[in-house]
Structures are given as structure tokens and as C-alpha cells.
Amino acid sequence: LRQEIERLEAKIRRRDILADEARQVEFYAARIPEQVSSVASFEQWRAHAERQNPNALVMSPADLMLREATEVDRERFPDELEIGGNRLPLEYRLEPGEADDGVTLGVPDLLLDALQADQIAWLVPGWRLEKIIAVLRELPKTRRKLLVPVPEHARQALAELTARGTHVAHGGGTVAGYRAGQDALPGFYAGLAAWVSERIGAPVVPAELAALPLPDWLRMNIRVVDEQDRVLAMGRDLAVLRRKMPGTAASARPAAEAAPVMHRQWEFGELPESRTIERNRLLLTVFPALEDCGSGVVLVEARSPPAAEEMSRRGVGRLSLLALPQQARYWQKRVSDDRELVLQSRGLDLVQPLPEAIAQRIFLDSFVPGNAPLPRGREAFNRRLEEGRARLEGAGTTLIETVGSIFREWRAVRSALEAARSPASANALADINTQLAMLLPPDFIESTPHPWLGHVPRYLMAVVRRLGRLPAGARRDEELAARVHPFGAALRELLARAPSGMPQPELMQLRWMVEEFRVSLFAQDLRTVMRVSEPRLAEQLEKAQAQARQ
């Protein structure tokens, strides 16, 4: 009973309901005779008393509560949150400084990707006003003073934002749940940023509000659990939690399949887009996928459709390569025999030998092109093999030419880097090396998407143009680099926070827009393939940040 009352206090964030120990002592002193002064005499008395009244020593809420908690109701402080058609538990705790202070949502790992960060940010209805007050008070002074008194403006903001959507409460016994991400409420930071912008007459972006420091209890704590309810990860940053979790839900496999079977051909039946499993009385949707393990593929369960799609494309590419070993060996030998290509690649850190890397990409481009749906059965896979054979020669020749062009321009960059070495060029060289690391990661042959792989030589040519003006033009170079820097820094931060195996189209668009912006600044003669400017980059950055918060 005391724990139940402490949960009420945790919901209202005040310790003024539970009676103190003196009140509890009074309860027992009024019922236990004075002559009871030992454990033995107490047990003897209790046995007799409880035969007369089984609840002789059982407290009622009135015995432990100093007042009625009328402000605590199931609508303002629900005990469940609806995600993906399932009601997930919410736990409240009032322990400032503890990792789970505030409200904690228990999420099965398979539902982690169903959460939407900007909706989870709404917390529970009973805390929304306090959260908006806290956000407005953290605004820079020049903006905050336009929203004084803050509590009154916060009430107006909450009323206007919630008026746009419908809060859905679910009754039933002593448990209530509410929808998150399924009602009409705007995203918390997106909606509040638009409201603040309108009130102060100046633009405020959601990312600016999301970055403001808040007490931990005003951010939802998320506890990720497996099928045995073991805690896999916990924290208040959804993006960080997703990065910590693997892209597949291995824990969802039956125990008999704990050691996955390696397949070297399509012998496992259909690959459905999704299927429903039951775990701990919850109905969860998983997304079967083929994971490329080098020597074969294994069936896994991805946490989202995009992750399953990305993973399965590589898996189908691997099965295609294994199904046509003669053609695979032909392309590997063709690359190995190209001495110029092999020599030009020396010095580059590649994740696998050049012949294998190029052969793998050729098969991906031929049998799993980005615009083609995945084959999901053996017959469809065999048809894809027959169709793809005709594309091998063209895809292979094009890829080898592209990679060769990249290697040639990369060597030109290396020579230009040596020629430009000077203390005056130090900042520019550091910036260029960071750019090169992003353009040519160890798996760039396999992972750089079309059409951007074909533009990498032009980006490298732009680097050579830039280096050719150093060190004499170091000052001008720093001025131009300063225009790229905020977007490059934001891009790297978003890439570092992006969960593996989760495609983010807006982020990828930003990534290549930054490269095109560099071309427009440092090598205008090479021309860009899209219109790009600081305002356009700022707009795309906001889209990428919004996608990352989902």
C-alpha cells in the first residue's frame, strides 16, 4: 500500500500524500495490547486477533494517506502507452538523481523502431505544462523576455497545441492507456517551435528547442527489454538507444533457432515482408530479412521495413554471387589482371580485397538494382538471376571504369596534398582529410549509392582545384570553408547518431548536398548537379534532423 501511494506522489512530483512513520506507529499502537513485548507474545496475540478479524493489522488507504490525491487521474497520469497496437507499461518514480527518475516506458526490442521521438517528447498529459514552462525558461534571454510571464504563455501554448489533436484515453479497471504517435498532436518540438516563432516574430527551429537542457524527469526514460524481460538498454535519447541495439531482433528467434542456419542457396521458402509473433502477451510485428554473412546468408528479423529492405538487398546479392560462381570468378580475375587498377588502389584502406569488393558491387547492381523490388521466393529469385545475367557485362564495365576514375583522382589528390603542405594550409588540409575520410570509407565501393558513386571523381577533382590555390589562397580558403563548416559538422553528428541499418533518405540527401556545395565554392567550373545554397542546406538539415527525431 505504501508503494502504491509513493507511485501517486511520483506522478505529481510531491511527497505530501504518504503519512510518516509516526502515523504508522500510531496505527499499530492503537491495535496491539501494551502487554505484547516480544516476538513470541506478538505472534500468539496476532493468531488470536486474526481469527476474529483477518484484517486486524491491514492498513487502509485512509490510514496511510494524509490527503486525497484528487489531482491524480488516469487521463492525466496513464499507466500504459499504446504503441503498435500494444499497451506498454509506464512506471513513475520520484527519485531525483536516479537513472529512472520520472516516467519510464518499458519497450520490447521489437517495438523500439515504432517509437517516435517527437511524440514521446509529449510525456504524459499531467506533465506537459511543466515541460513547456521549462523549455520556455531555457530560451535565450532576448527571446524569453517576449514570453513573460512564462507560465501564462506556456498555458496558452499547451491549449493551442493540444486543440489541434485529440487526446484518446482508454479506461478499464484501474489501468488507463493513451496513444502516442497515433493521435493528431503535432510533434512536441515541431509544434512548440512553430508556436514560439509565431509569438516572438522570429524563426525558431525544433532542433534548437530539443537541444535546451531540461531536468531528466521531463524527458521520457525508455527501458528496452528482450523476451525474458531482461533489460537490454535504457536511456532518454531514442537515437542513442537505437544505435546501441543491433539492427536485427535476434532475441525474437525461437530457442531452437538460437544458432541460425547458414544458407548458400534459396532453400528456405518465402521471405514475407512482415509477420506477427506473440511475446509476453504482446502481439509484435517483425520483418524477416536475409543477412549477408560472407559465405552465405542467415534468416533474421529486422526491427523495421527499411532495415529489412536494406539488409535483404545485400543478402540477395550474396545469394546471386553464390549461385553464379563462374561469373563471380570471371569478374574477380578481370579485376586482379588489371594491374593499373590494382596499383592505383594501393594505399587505400579497403574492407575487403579489391577483386571481391568490385565483384560484390557488380552483382548487387545487376541482380538487386535499387529500383527493383526484392524477390521473395525461390522462383522469383531464379527469374531475377536470368534477368540479371544480361546486365552483368554493362554493370561490370561501368563500375570498373568508375572505380578506376576514382583511384586516378585520389592519387592526384595525394600529390596535391603533398605540394600544399605548409603551416598556412594546416586548417584546409585537416578539413580536406575529413572530407576524404567520408568520401572514401573502407567500404565505399560496396556502399556508396548510385548515382553518387559516379560523382566521386568530380568531388575529388574539386579537392585538387582547392589544393592548387594553397598556401597562397589560405585566407580565402578559410572564408569559404567557414560557409561549409556548420553543415559539415551537423552532418557528421547526425551520421554518428544514425542507427545502423536504418536508411534515412533526408540525411543522405544532405550528405551529398554538402559535397555539391563544396564544388560550388571551390571548383565552380566543375558545375553542380543540383541547385545548392546555404538556405537550401539549412532547409535540408532541418528535414534530416526531423527525420532523426522520429
Coordinates of C-alpha atoms in Angstrom, one line a residue:
L1 CA 0.0 0.0 0.0
R2 CA 2.9 2.3 0.8
Q3 CA 4.4 1.7 -2.6
E4 CA 1.1 2.4 -4.3
I5 CA 0.9 5.7 -2.5
E6 CA 4.5 6.5 -3.4
R7 CA 3.6 6.0 -7.0
L8 CA 0.9 8.6 -6.6
E9 CA 3.5 11.0 -5.2
A10 CA 5.8 10.2 -8.1
K11 CA 3.1 11.2 -10.6
I12 CA 2.6 14.6 -9.0
R13 CA 6.3 15.0 -8.1
R14 CA 5.5 15.9 -4.5
R15 CA 5.9 14.0 -1.2
D16 CA 2.8 15.2 0.6
I17 CA 0.4 12.2 0.5
L18 CA 2.1 9.4 2.4
A19 CA 1.9 9.5 6.2
D20 CA 5.2 9.5 8.1
E21 CA 6.4 6.7 10.3
A22 CA 4.9 8.3 13.5
R23 CA 1.5 7.9 11.9
Q24 CA 2.3 4.3 11.1
V25 CA 3.4 3.7 14.7
E26 CA 0.1 5.1 16.0
F27 CA -1.8 2.6 13.8
Y28 CA -0.1 -0.4 15.4
A29 CA 0.0 1.1 18.9
A30 CA -3.8 1.5 18.8
R31 CA -4.3 -2.2 18.0
I32 CA -1.5 -4.1 19.7
P33 CA -2.0 -4.6 23.5
E34 CA 0.6 -3.0 25.8
Q35 CA 1.5 -6.3 27.4
V36 CA 2.8 -7.6 24.0
S37 CA 6.5 -7.1 24.4
S38 CA 8.2 -9.9 22.5
V39 CA 8.0 -11.7 19.2
A40 CA 6.5 -14.8 20.8
S41 CA 3.8 -12.9 22.6
F42 CA 3.1 -10.8 19.5
E43 CA 2.6 -14.0 17.3
Q44 CA 0.4 -15.5 20.0
W45 CA -1.8 -12.4 20.1
R46 CA -1.8 -12.0 16.3
A47 CA -3.0 -15.6 15.7
H48 CA -6.0 -15.0 18.1
A49 CA -6.8 -11.5 16.7
E50 CA -6.7 -12.5 13.1
R51 CA -9.1 -15.4 13.8
Q52 CA -11.6 -12.8 14.9
N53 CA -10.7 -10.3 12.1
P54 CA -8.3 -11.4 9.2
N55 CA -7.7 -7.7 8.5
A56 CA -6.8 -6.7 12.1
L57 CA -3.4 -5.3 11.1
V58 CA -4.1 -4.4 7.5
M59 CA -4.0 -0.7 6.8
S60 CA -6.5 1.0 4.5
P61 CA -5.5 4.0 2.3
A62 CA -7.0 6.3 4.8
D63 CA -4.5 5.0 7.4
L64 CA -1.5 5.9 5.2
M65 CA -2.7 9.0 3.3
L66 CA -2.5 12.5 4.6
R67 CA -5.0 13.7 2.0
E68 CA -6.9 12.5 -1.0
A69 CA -4.9 12.7 -4.3
T70 CA -7.7 14.2 -6.3
E71 CA -5.3 15.6 -8.9
V72 CA -4.2 12.1 -9.9
D73 CA -6.5 10.6 -12.5
R74 CA -6.0 8.0 -15.3
E75 CA -6.3 10.5 -18.1
R76 CA -3.6 12.9 -16.8
F77 CA -1.3 10.1 -15.5
P78 CA -1.9 6.9 -17.5
D79 CA -0.3 3.6 -16.6
E80 CA 0.1 2.5 -20.2
L81 CA 1.0 3.9 -23.6
E82 CA -0.3 2.4 -26.8
I83 CA 2.5 1.6 -29.3
G84 CA 1.9 -0.6 -32.4
G85 CA -1.4 -1.8 -31.2
N86 CA 0.1 -2.9 -27.9
R87 CA -0.3 -1.3 -24.4
L88 CA 3.2 -0.8 -22.9
P89 CA 3.7 -0.1 -19.2
L90 CA 4.6 3.3 -17.8
E91 CA 6.3 3.4 -14.4
Y92 CA 6.6 6.5 -12.3
R93 CA 9.4 7.2 -9.8
L94 CA 10.3 10.2 -7.7
E95 CA 14.0 9.8 -7.0
P96 CA 15.9 12.9 -8.4
G97 CA 19.4 11.8 -9.5
E98 CA 18.5 8.2 -10.2
A99 CA 18.6 6.9 -13.7
D100 CA 14.9 6.1 -13.8
D101 CA 13.6 9.3 -12.1
G102 CA 10.4 10.5 -13.8
V103 CA 8.4 8.2 -16.1
T104 CA 9.8 5.0 -17.7
L105 CA 8.3 3.3 -20.7
G106 CA 9.0 -0.4 -21.0
V107 CA 9.5 -1.3 -24.7
P108 CA 10.2 -4.8 -26.2
D109 CA 13.2 -4.6 -28.5
L110 CA 11.0 -5.4 -31.5
L111 CA 8.9 -2.2 -30.9
L112 CA 11.8 0.2 -30.5
D113 CA 11.6 1.5 -34.0
A114 CA 7.8 2.1 -33.6
L115 CA 8.5 4.9 -31.2
Q116 CA 8.5 8.4 -32.5
A117 CA 10.9 10.7 -30.5
D118 CA 8.9 13.9 -31.1
Q119 CA 5.7 12.2 -29.9
I120 CA 7.4 10.5 -26.9
A121 CA 8.6 14.0 -26.0
W122 CA 5.0 14.9 -25.0
L123 CA 5.5 12.7 -21.9
V124 CA 2.1 12.3 -20.1
P125 CA -0.7 14.9 -20.0
G126 CA -0.1 15.7 -16.4
W127 CA 3.5 16.9 -17.0
R128 CA 3.1 18.7 -20.3
L129 CA 2.5 22.2 -18.9
E130 CA 5.6 21.9 -16.7
K131 CA 7.7 20.8 -19.6
I132 CA 6.6 23.7 -21.8
I133 CA 7.4 26.1 -18.9
A134 CA 10.8 24.5 -18.5
V135 CA 11.5 24.9 -22.3
L136 CA 10.4 28.5 -22.5
R137 CA 12.5 29.4 -19.4
E138 CA 15.6 28.0 -21.1
L139 CA 15.3 30.1 -24.2
P140 CA 17.9 32.9 -24.7
K141 CA 17.0 36.0 -22.8
T142 CA 16.2 38.1 -25.9
R143 CA 13.5 35.6 -26.8
R144 CA 12.4 34.6 -23.3
K145 CA 11.6 38.2 -22.4
L146 CA 9.0 38.3 -25.2
L147 CA 7.2 35.4 -23.5
V148 CA 6.8 36.8 -20.0
P149 CA 5.0 35.7 -17.8
V150 CA 6.3 32.3 -18.9
P151 CA 3.6 30.2 -17.1
E152 CA 0.8 32.0 -18.7
H153 CA 2.3 31.8 -22.2
A154 CA 3.0 28.1 -21.6
R155 CA -0.7 27.5 -20.8
Q156 CA -1.6 29.3 -24.0
A157 CA 0.8 27.2 -26.0
L158 CA -0.4 23.9 -24.5
A159 CA -4.0 24.8 -25.1
E160 CA -3.4 25.8 -28.7
L161 CA -1.2 22.8 -29.5
T162 CA -3.5 20.2 -27.9
A163 CA -6.5 21.8 -29.5
R164 CA -5.1 20.6 -32.9
G165 CA -5.3 17.0 -31.8
T166 CA -7.5 14.6 -29.8
H167 CA -6.2 13.0 -26.7
V168 CA -7.5 9.5 -26.5
A169 CA -8.0 7.9 -23.1
H170 CA -8.7 4.2 -22.6
G171 CA -10.5 3.1 -19.4
G172 CA -10.7 -0.3 -18.0
G173 CA -10.4 -1.3 -14.4
T174 CA -7.5 0.5 -12.7
V175 CA -5.4 0.8 -15.9
A176 CA -5.5 3.6 -18.4
G177 CA -3.6 3.9 -21.7
Y178 CA -3.2 6.7 -24.2
R179 CA -2.0 6.8 -27.8
A180 CA 1.4 8.2 -28.8
G181 CA 2.2 8.9 -32.4
Q182 CA -1.4 7.8 -33.5
D183 CA -3.4 10.9 -32.4
A184 CA -3.4 14.3 -34.1
L185 CA -1.0 16.0 -31.8
P186 CA 1.9 17.7 -33.6
G187 CA 5.4 16.7 -32.7
F188 CA 6.2 18.3 -29.4
Y189 CA 9.3 20.3 -30.5
A190 CA 8.0 20.9 -34.0
G191 CA 4.6 22.2 -32.7
L192 CA 6.2 24.3 -29.9
A193 CA 8.8 25.8 -32.3
A194 CA 6.1 26.9 -34.7
W195 CA 4.1 28.4 -31.8
V196 CA 7.1 30.3 -30.4
S197 CA 8.2 31.5 -33.8
E198 CA 4.7 33.0 -34.4
R199 CA 4.6 34.7 -30.9
I200 CA 8.1 36.3 -31.0
G201 CA 8.1 37.1 -34.7
A202 CA 11.4 35.3 -35.3
P203 CA 12.2 31.8 -36.6
V204 CA 12.8 29.1 -34.0
V205 CA 13.7 25.6 -35.3
P206 CA 12.7 22.4 -33.4
A207 CA 16.3 21.2 -33.1
E208 CA 17.0 24.4 -31.1
L209 CA 14.3 23.6 -28.6
A210 CA 15.3 20.0 -28.4
A211 CA 18.8 20.9 -27.5
L212 CA 17.8 23.0 -24.5
P213 CA 18.8 21.5 -21.1
L214 CA 15.9 20.1 -19.1
P215 CA 15.6 18.1 -15.9
D216 CA 15.8 14.4 -16.6
W217 CA 12.2 13.8 -15.3
L218 CA 10.9 16.0 -18.1
R219 CA 12.3 13.5 -20.7
M220 CA 10.8 10.1 -21.2
N221 CA 13.0 7.3 -19.9
I222 CA 13.0 4.2 -22.2
R223 CA 13.8 0.7 -21.0
V224 CA 14.3 -1.8 -23.8
V225 CA 13.7 -5.4 -22.8
D226 CA 14.0 -8.8 -24.5
E227 CA 11.5 -11.7 -24.5
Q228 CA 12.6 -12.7 -21.0
D229 CA 12.1 -9.0 -19.8
R230 CA 15.8 -8.6 -19.4
V231 CA 17.0 -5.0 -19.7
L232 CA 19.0 -4.6 -22.9
A233 CA 19.4 -0.8 -22.8
M234 CA 17.9 2.2 -21.0
G235 CA 18.1 5.9 -21.6
R236 CA 16.3 9.1 -22.6
D237 CA 17.8 9.6 -26.1
L238 CA 15.9 7.4 -28.5
A239 CA 18.5 7.8 -31.3
V240 CA 21.3 6.6 -28.9
L241 CA 19.2 3.6 -27.8
R242 CA 18.7 2.6 -31.4
R243 CA 22.4 2.8 -32.1
K244 CA 23.1 0.6 -29.1
M245 CA 20.7 -2.1 -30.3
P246 CA 21.5 -4.4 -33.2
G247 CA 19.7 -3.9 -36.5
T248 CA 18.1 -7.4 -36.1
A249 CA 15.9 -8.8 -33.4
A250 CA 17.9 -11.9 -32.7
S251 CA 16.1 -12.4 -29.4
A252 CA 12.9 -12.9 -31.3
R253 CA 14.1 -16.2 -32.7
P254 CA 12.7 -19.4 -31.1
A255 CA 15.2 -21.1 -28.8
A256 CA 15.6 -24.0 -31.2
E257 CA 16.9 -21.5 -33.8
A258 CA 19.4 -19.8 -31.4
A259 CA 22.2 -20.9 -33.8
P260 CA 21.0 -19.6 -37.2
V261 CA 21.3 -21.8 -40.2
M262 CA 23.6 -20.6 -43.0
H263 CA 22.1 -20.8 -46.5
R264 CA 24.1 -20.8 -49.7
Q265 CA 21.1 -21.0 -51.9
W266 CA 17.4 -20.1 -51.8
E267 CA 16.1 -23.1 -49.9
F268 CA 14.1 -21.5 -47.1
G269 CA 10.8 -20.8 -48.7
E270 CA 9.1 -17.5 -49.0
L271 CA 10.5 -14.3 -47.4
P272 CA 7.4 -12.4 -46.2
E273 CA 7.6 -8.6 -45.8
S274 CA 6.4 -9.0 -42.2
R275 CA 4.9 -11.5 -39.8
T276 CA 3.3 -11.3 -36.4
I277 CA 4.6 -13.1 -33.3
E278 CA 3.3 -13.2 -29.7
R279 CA 5.6 -12.4 -26.9
N280 CA 4.7 -12.0 -23.2
R281 CA 1.0 -11.5 -24.2
L282 CA 2.0 -8.8 -26.7
L283 CA 1.5 -9.0 -30.5
L284 CA 4.6 -7.8 -32.2
T285 CA 5.3 -7.3 -35.9
V286 CA 8.7 -8.4 -37.1
F287 CA 10.3 -8.0 -40.6
P288 CA 12.1 -11.1 -41.9
A289 CA 15.4 -10.3 -43.7
L290 CA 18.4 -12.0 -45.3
E291 CA 21.7 -11.1 -43.6
D292 CA 24.9 -11.4 -45.7
C293 CA 27.5 -13.3 -43.7
G294 CA 30.1 -13.6 -46.5
S295 CA 30.0 -17.3 -47.0
G296 CA 26.2 -17.4 -47.1
V297 CA 23.1 -15.7 -45.6
V298 CA 21.0 -16.3 -42.5
L299 CA 17.4 -15.5 -41.8
V300 CA 17.0 -12.8 -39.2
E301 CA 14.2 -10.5 -38.1
A302 CA 14.8 -6.8 -38.6
R303 CA 13.1 -4.1 -36.4
S304 CA 11.6 -2.1 -39.3
P305 CA 10.7 -2.4 -43.0
P306 CA 13.5 -0.1 -44.2
A307 CA 16.1 -2.0 -42.2
A308 CA 14.8 -5.4 -43.6
E309 CA 14.9 -4.0 -47.1
E310 CA 18.5 -2.7 -46.9
M311 CA 19.7 -5.9 -45.3
S312 CA 17.9 -8.2 -47.7
R313 CA 19.3 -6.5 -50.8
R314 CA 22.8 -7.3 -49.7
G315 CA 21.6 -10.8 -48.8
V316 CA 20.1 -11.4 -52.2
G317 CA 23.3 -10.0 -53.8
R318 CA 25.3 -12.6 -51.9
L319 CA 23.0 -15.4 -52.9
S320 CA 23.3 -14.3 -56.6
L321 CA 27.1 -14.3 -56.3
L322 CA 27.0 -17.8 -54.8
A323 CA 24.5 -19.1 -57.5
L324 CA 26.8 -18.0 -60.3
P325 CA 30.3 -18.9 -59.1
Q326 CA 31.8 -18.9 -62.6
Q327 CA 30.7 -15.4 -63.4
A328 CA 31.9 -14.2 -60.0
R329 CA 35.4 -15.7 -60.6
Y330 CA 35.4 -14.1 -64.0
W331 CA 35.0 -10.6 -62.6
Q332 CA 37.4 -11.2 -59.7
K333 CA 40.0 -12.3 -62.2
R334 CA 39.3 -9.4 -64.6
V335 CA 40.0 -7.0 -61.7
S336 CA 43.1 -8.9 -60.5
D337 CA 44.5 -8.9 -64.0
D338 CA 44.0 -5.1 -64.3
R339 CA 47.5 -4.2 -63.0
E340 CA 46.9 -0.4 -63.3
L341 CA 43.7 -0.6 -61.3
V342 CA 45.3 -2.7 -58.6
L343 CA 48.3 -0.4 -58.4
Q344 CA 46.2 2.7 -58.2
S345 CA 44.3 1.3 -55.3
R346 CA 47.3 0.8 -53.1
G347 CA 47.3 3.0 -50.1
L348 CA 43.5 2.9 -49.7
D349 CA 42.2 1.0 -46.7
L350 CA 39.5 -1.3 -48.2
V351 CA 37.3 -3.5 -46.1
Q352 CA 37.9 -6.5 -48.4
P353 CA 40.3 -7.2 -51.3
L354 CA 39.6 -5.1 -54.4
P355 CA 38.5 -8.0 -56.7
E356 CA 36.0 -9.2 -54.1
A357 CA 34.7 -5.7 -53.4
I358 CA 34.1 -4.9 -57.1
A359 CA 32.6 -8.3 -57.8
Q360 CA 30.2 -7.9 -54.9
R361 CA 29.1 -4.5 -56.1
I362 CA 28.7 -5.7 -59.7
F363 CA 26.3 -8.5 -58.6
L364 CA 24.4 -6.0 -56.4
D365 CA 23.9 -3.6 -59.3
S366 CA 23.0 -6.4 -61.7
F367 CA 20.7 -8.5 -59.6
V368 CA 19.4 -6.2 -56.9
P369 CA 19.2 -2.7 -58.6
G370 CA 17.7 -0.1 -56.3
N371 CA 14.6 0.5 -58.4
A372 CA 13.6 -3.2 -58.5
P373 CA 11.5 -5.0 -55.8
L374 CA 13.1 -7.7 -53.8
P375 CA 12.5 -11.3 -54.9
R376 CA 10.6 -13.0 -52.1
G377 CA 10.5 -16.6 -53.2
R378 CA 12.7 -19.2 -55.0
E379 CA 11.0 -18.8 -58.4
A380 CA 11.2 -15.0 -58.3
F381 CA 14.9 -15.3 -57.3
N382 CA 15.6 -17.6 -60.2
R383 CA 13.9 -15.3 -62.6
R384 CA 16.0 -12.4 -61.2
L385 CA 19.1 -14.5 -61.9
E386 CA 18.1 -15.0 -65.5
E387 CA 17.3 -11.3 -66.0
G388 CA 20.4 -10.1 -64.2
R389 CA 22.9 -12.1 -66.3
A390 CA 22.2 -9.7 -69.2
R391 CA 23.2 -6.8 -67.0
L392 CA 26.5 -8.2 -65.7
E393 CA 28.7 -7.0 -68.6
G394 CA 27.4 -3.5 -68.7
A395 CA 27.3 -3.1 -64.9
G396 CA 30.8 -4.5 -64.5
T397 CA 32.4 -2.4 -67.2
T398 CA 30.8 0.8 -65.9
L399 CA 31.8 0.0 -62.3
I400 CA 35.4 -0.7 -63.2
E401 CA 35.6 2.5 -65.2
T402 CA 34.1 4.5 -62.3
V403 CA 36.4 2.9 -59.7
G404 CA 39.4 3.5 -61.9
S405 CA 38.5 7.1 -62.3
I406 CA 38.1 7.4 -58.5
F407 CA 41.5 5.9 -58.0
R408 CA 43.2 8.2 -60.5
E409 CA 41.6 11.3 -59.0
W410 CA 42.5 10.1 -55.5
R411 CA 46.2 9.8 -56.5
A412 CA 46.0 13.3 -57.9
V413 CA 44.7 14.5 -54.5
R414 CA 47.5 12.8 -52.7
S415 CA 50.1 14.5 -54.9
A416 CA 48.3 17.9 -54.4
L417 CA 48.2 17.3 -50.6
E418 CA 52.0 16.9 -50.6
A419 CA 52.6 20.0 -52.6
A420 CA 50.3 22.1 -50.4
R421 CA 51.9 21.2 -47.1
S422 CA 52.5 24.5 -45.2
P423 CA 51.7 25.9 -41.8
A424 CA 49.3 28.3 -43.5
S425 CA 47.4 25.4 -45.1
A426 CA 47.0 23.4 -41.9
N427 CA 43.3 24.1 -41.4
A428 CA 42.5 23.5 -45.0
L429 CA 44.4 20.2 -45.1
A430 CA 42.6 19.0 -41.9
D431 CA 39.3 19.8 -43.4
I432 CA 40.1 18.0 -46.7
N433 CA 41.3 14.9 -44.9
T434 CA 38.0 14.8 -43.0
Q435 CA 36.2 15.1 -46.3
L436 CA 38.3 12.3 -47.9
A437 CA 37.5 10.0 -45.0
M438 CA 33.8 10.5 -45.7
L439 CA 34.1 10.1 -49.4
L440 CA 36.3 7.0 -49.4
P441 CA 35.5 4.9 -46.3
P442 CA 36.8 1.3 -46.4
D443 CA 33.6 0.0 -48.0
F444 CA 32.9 2.9 -50.4
I445 CA 32.9 0.6 -53.4
E446 CA 30.1 -1.6 -51.9
S447 CA 28.2 1.1 -50.0
T448 CA 28.2 4.4 -52.0
P449 CA 24.8 4.5 -53.7
H450 CA 24.0 5.4 -57.3
P451 CA 24.2 7.9 -58.8
W452 CA 26.6 9.4 -56.2
L453 CA 29.4 6.8 -56.7
G454 CA 29.8 8.2 -60.3
H455 CA 30.1 11.8 -58.9
V456 CA 33.0 10.9 -56.5
P457 CA 35.7 11.6 -59.2
R458 CA 34.3 15.1 -59.6
Y459 CA 34.4 15.7 -55.9
L460 CA 38.0 14.6 -55.8
M461 CA 38.8 16.9 -58.8
A462 CA 37.2 19.8 -56.8
V463 CA 39.6 18.9 -53.9
V464 CA 42.6 19.2 -56.3
R465 CA 41.3 22.6 -57.6
R466 CA 41.1 23.7 -53.9
L467 CA 44.6 22.5 -53.1
G468 CA 46.0 24.2 -56.1
R469 CA 45.3 27.6 -54.6
L470 CA 47.2 26.8 -51.4
P471 CA 49.1 28.1 -49.5
A472 CA 48.8 31.4 -51.3
G473 CA 45.0 31.5 -51.0
A474 CA 44.8 30.1 -47.5
R475 CA 42.8 33.1 -46.1
R476 CA 40.2 32.9 -48.9
D477 CA 40.0 29.2 -48.4
E478 CA 39.2 29.7 -44.7
E479 CA 36.4 32.1 -45.6
L480 CA 34.9 29.6 -48.0
A481 CA 35.4 26.6 -45.6
A482 CA 33.6 28.6 -42.9
R483 CA 30.5 28.6 -45.0
V484 CA 30.6 24.8 -45.3
H485 CA 31.6 24.0 -41.7
P486 CA 28.3 24.3 -39.8
F487 CA 26.6 22.0 -42.3
G488 CA 29.5 19.5 -42.4
A489 CA 29.6 19.4 -38.6
A490 CA 25.9 18.9 -38.3
L491 CA 26.1 16.2 -40.9
R492 CA 28.8 14.3 -39.1
E493 CA 26.9 14.5 -35.9
L494 CA 23.7 13.1 -37.5
L495 CA 25.7 10.3 -39.2
A496 CA 27.3 9.4 -35.9
R497 CA 23.9 9.3 -34.2
A498 CA 22.1 7.4 -37.0
P499 CA 21.2 3.8 -36.1
S500 CA 23.0 1.2 -38.3
G501 CA 20.9 -0.5 -40.9
M502 CA 18.2 2.3 -40.8
P503 CA 18.1 4.2 -44.1
Q504 CA 17.4 7.9 -43.7
P505 CA 16.7 9.5 -47.1
E506 CA 16.8 13.1 -45.8
L507 CA 20.1 12.6 -44.2
M508 CA 21.6 11.0 -47.3
Q509 CA 20.3 13.9 -49.4
L510 CA 22.0 16.3 -47.0
R511 CA 25.2 14.3 -47.2
W512 CA 25.5 14.8 -51.0
M513 CA 24.2 18.3 -51.0
V514 CA 27.2 19.2 -48.8
E515 CA 29.6 17.8 -51.4
E516 CA 27.8 19.7 -54.1
F517 CA 28.1 22.9 -52.0
R518 CA 31.9 22.4 -51.8
V519 CA 32.0 22.1 -55.6
S520 CA 30.1 25.3 -55.9
L521 CA 32.6 27.1 -53.6
F522 CA 35.9 25.6 -54.5
A523 CA 35.5 24.5 -58.2
Q524 CA 32.7 26.3 -59.8
D525 CA 33.9 25.3 -63.3
L526 CA 33.1 21.6 -62.5
R527 CA 29.4 22.6 -62.1
T528 CA 26.9 21.1 -59.6
V529 CA 24.2 18.6 -60.4
M530 CA 21.6 20.4 -58.2
R531 CA 20.9 23.9 -57.0
V532 CA 22.5 24.3 -53.7
S533 CA 23.0 27.2 -51.3
E534 CA 23.2 27.9 -47.6
P535 CA 19.4 28.5 -47.3
R536 CA 18.7 25.2 -49.2
L537 CA 21.2 23.4 -47.0
A538 CA 19.6 24.8 -43.9
E539 CA 16.2 23.6 -45.1
Q540 CA 17.6 20.1 -45.8
L541 CA 19.4 20.0 -42.5
E542 CA 16.1 20.7 -40.7
K543 CA 14.4 17.8 -42.7
A544 CA 17.3 15.5 -41.7
Q545 CA 17.1 16.5 -38.0
A546 CA 13.3 16.0 -38.0
Q547 CA 13.7 12.5 -39.5
A548 CA 16.3 11.7 -36.9
R549 CA 13.9 12.6 -34.2
Q550 CA 11.2 10.2 -35.4

